[in-house]
Amino acid sequence: ELSYSRMDEKLKAGRTQTSVNAEANMYKMAIGIAIVAFPYSVSWVGTIAALLGLSILAVTSLGSSYLLFKARNRFKEQVIVDLPDLGYACYGEKMRLFCQVILLVAQLSFLTAYMIYLGEQASIVACYFGYCEMRVSLCSFICVLIMMPAWL
């Protein structure tokens, strides 16, 4: 709701998400596949290293939030809707393009991780039912199913 207070009606209408959807996306991002991978990661690196990694992640997340609030307060007269807009306000058009590319690469890497995970799970299920020779085609099929909504 904080960002809506400085927007005119045209910008509010252009927003693609409600605040409930944004909160759901934040929850999904925080939980996501990490809930599935966390126990294995802890068993692999150990408890001390996992606590150290989580501490670094928490400090980084809090620091990023602090910087975003500071930037929002500094640029009150400008409408900043997303990270590329913030990059533009701070450093110009080249930083906006850089932020857009970084966000695109990050989203593609998340998509790749999900495709690998779901493809591997589908392969395990296929082998359980005796179709182990279909591993590659099943992974490809899962990848296409995931990518279909993105293409549409």
Coordinates of C-alpha atoms in Angstrom, one line a residue:
E1 CA 0.0 0.0 0.0
L2 CA 2.9 2.4 0.5
S3 CA 3.7 2.6 -3.2
Y4 CA 0.1 3.3 -4.1
S5 CA -0.1 6.5 -2.1
R6 CA 2.2 8.3 -4.6
M7 CA 0.7 7.0 -7.8
D8 CA -1.9 8.7 -10.0
E9 CA -4.9 6.7 -11.2
K10 CA -3.4 5.8 -14.6
L11 CA -0.4 4.2 -12.9
K12 CA -2.6 2.4 -10.4
A13 CA -4.6 0.9 -13.3
G14 CA -1.4 -0.2 -14.9
R15 CA -0.3 -2.3 -12.0
T16 CA -0.5 -6.0 -12.7
Q17 CA -0.9 -7.1 -9.1
T18 CA -3.0 -6.3 -6.1
S19 CA -1.3 -6.1 -2.7
V20 CA -2.7 -9.6 -1.9
N21 CA -1.0 -11.0 -5.0
A22 CA 2.3 -9.3 -4.2
E23 CA 2.2 -10.7 -0.7
A24 CA 1.5 -14.1 -2.0
N25 CA 4.4 -13.8 -4.5
M26 CA 6.7 -12.7 -1.6
Y27 CA 5.6 -15.8 0.4
K28 CA 6.1 -18.1 -2.6
M29 CA 9.5 -16.6 -3.2
A30 CA 10.6 -17.0 0.4
I31 CA 9.3 -20.6 0.7
G32 CA 9.5 -21.9 -2.9
I33 CA 11.7 -24.9 -3.5
A34 CA 13.9 -24.0 -0.6
I35 CA 11.6 -25.8 1.8
V36 CA 12.2 -29.0 -0.2
A37 CA 16.0 -28.5 -0.6
F38 CA 16.7 -27.1 2.9
P39 CA 17.0 -30.5 4.8
Y40 CA 19.3 -31.9 2.1
S41 CA 21.4 -28.8 2.1
V42 CA 21.8 -28.8 5.9
S43 CA 22.8 -32.5 5.8
W44 CA 25.3 -31.8 3.1
V45 CA 27.1 -28.7 4.5
G46 CA 26.3 -29.2 8.3
T47 CA 24.4 -27.2 10.8
I48 CA 27.1 -24.6 11.5
A49 CA 27.5 -23.7 7.8
A50 CA 23.7 -23.7 7.3
L51 CA 23.3 -21.3 10.2
L52 CA 26.0 -19.1 8.9
G53 CA 24.5 -19.1 5.4
L54 CA 21.0 -18.3 6.8
S55 CA 22.5 -15.4 8.9
I56 CA 24.2 -14.0 5.8
L57 CA 20.9 -14.3 3.9
A58 CA 19.0 -12.5 6.7
V59 CA 21.5 -9.7 7.0
T60 CA 21.5 -9.2 3.2
S61 CA 17.7 -9.2 3.0
L62 CA 17.4 -6.7 5.8
G63 CA 20.0 -4.5 4.3
S64 CA 18.3 -4.6 0.9
S65 CA 15.0 -3.6 2.5
Y66 CA 16.6 -0.8 4.4
L67 CA 18.2 0.6 1.2
L68 CA 14.9 0.3 -0.7
F69 CA 13.1 2.3 2.0
K70 CA 15.9 4.9 2.0
A71 CA 15.7 5.2 -1.7
R72 CA 11.9 5.5 -1.6
N73 CA 12.2 8.4 0.9
R74 CA 14.9 10.1 -1.1
F75 CA 12.9 10.0 -4.4
K76 CA 9.4 10.9 -3.0
E77 CA 8.5 13.2 -5.9
Q78 CA 9.3 10.5 -8.5
V79 CA 7.1 7.5 -9.1
I80 CA 9.2 4.4 -8.6
V81 CA 7.2 1.2 -9.3
D82 CA 9.9 -1.4 -9.6
L83 CA 13.7 -2.0 -9.4
P84 CA 14.5 -0.8 -12.9
D85 CA 12.7 2.5 -12.1
L86 CA 14.9 2.8 -9.0
G87 CA 18.0 2.2 -11.1
Y88 CA 16.9 4.8 -13.5
A89 CA 16.3 7.4 -10.8
C90 CA 19.7 6.7 -9.2
Y91 CA 22.0 6.2 -12.3
G92 CA 20.1 6.8 -15.5
E93 CA 18.9 4.8 -18.5
K94 CA 21.8 2.3 -18.6
M95 CA 21.2 1.2 -15.1
R96 CA 17.5 0.6 -15.9
L97 CA 18.5 -1.6 -18.8
F98 CA 21.1 -3.4 -16.5
C99 CA 18.4 -4.0 -13.8
Q100 CA 16.0 -5.4 -16.4
V101 CA 18.6 -7.8 -17.8
I102 CA 19.6 -8.9 -14.2
L103 CA 16.0 -9.6 -13.4
L104 CA 15.4 -11.5 -16.6
V105 CA 18.5 -13.7 -16.0
A106 CA 17.4 -14.3 -12.4
Q107 CA 13.9 -15.4 -13.5
L108 CA 15.3 -17.6 -16.1
S109 CA 17.7 -19.3 -13.6
F110 CA 14.8 -19.9 -11.2
L111 CA 12.8 -21.4 -14.1
T112 CA 15.7 -23.6 -15.0
A113 CA 16.0 -24.8 -11.4
Y114 CA 12.3 -25.7 -11.3
M115 CA 12.5 -27.5 -14.6
I116 CA 15.4 -29.6 -13.5
Y117 CA 13.8 -30.4 -10.2
L118 CA 10.4 -31.3 -11.7
G119 CA 12.0 -33.3 -14.5
E120 CA 14.1 -35.3 -12.1
Q121 CA 11.0 -36.0 -9.9
A122 CA 9.1 -37.1 -13.0
S123 CA 12.0 -39.4 -14.0
I124 CA 11.9 -41.0 -10.6
V125 CA 8.2 -41.6 -10.9
A126 CA 8.6 -43.0 -14.4
C127 CA 11.3 -45.4 -13.3
Y128 CA 9.1 -46.5 -10.4
F129 CA 6.5 -47.6 -13.0
G130 CA 9.1 -49.2 -15.2
Y131 CA 9.6 -46.5 -17.8
C132 CA 13.3 -45.7 -17.1
E133 CA 14.1 -45.4 -20.8
M134 CA 11.8 -42.4 -21.1
R135 CA 13.9 -40.2 -18.7
V136 CA 15.1 -37.6 -21.2
S137 CA 11.8 -37.4 -23.1
L138 CA 9.8 -37.1 -19.8
C139 CA 12.1 -34.3 -18.6
S140 CA 11.6 -32.5 -21.9
F141 CA 7.8 -33.0 -21.6
I142 CA 7.8 -31.5 -18.1
C143 CA 9.9 -28.5 -19.3
V144 CA 7.5 -27.8 -22.2
L145 CA 4.5 -28.0 -19.8
I146 CA 6.2 -25.5 -17.5
M147 CA 7.2 -23.1 -20.4
M148 CA 3.7 -23.2 -22.1
P149 CA 2.1 -20.5 -19.8
A150 CA 5.2 -18.3 -20.2
W151 CA 4.9 -18.5 -24.0
L152 CA 1.2 -17.7 -24.0

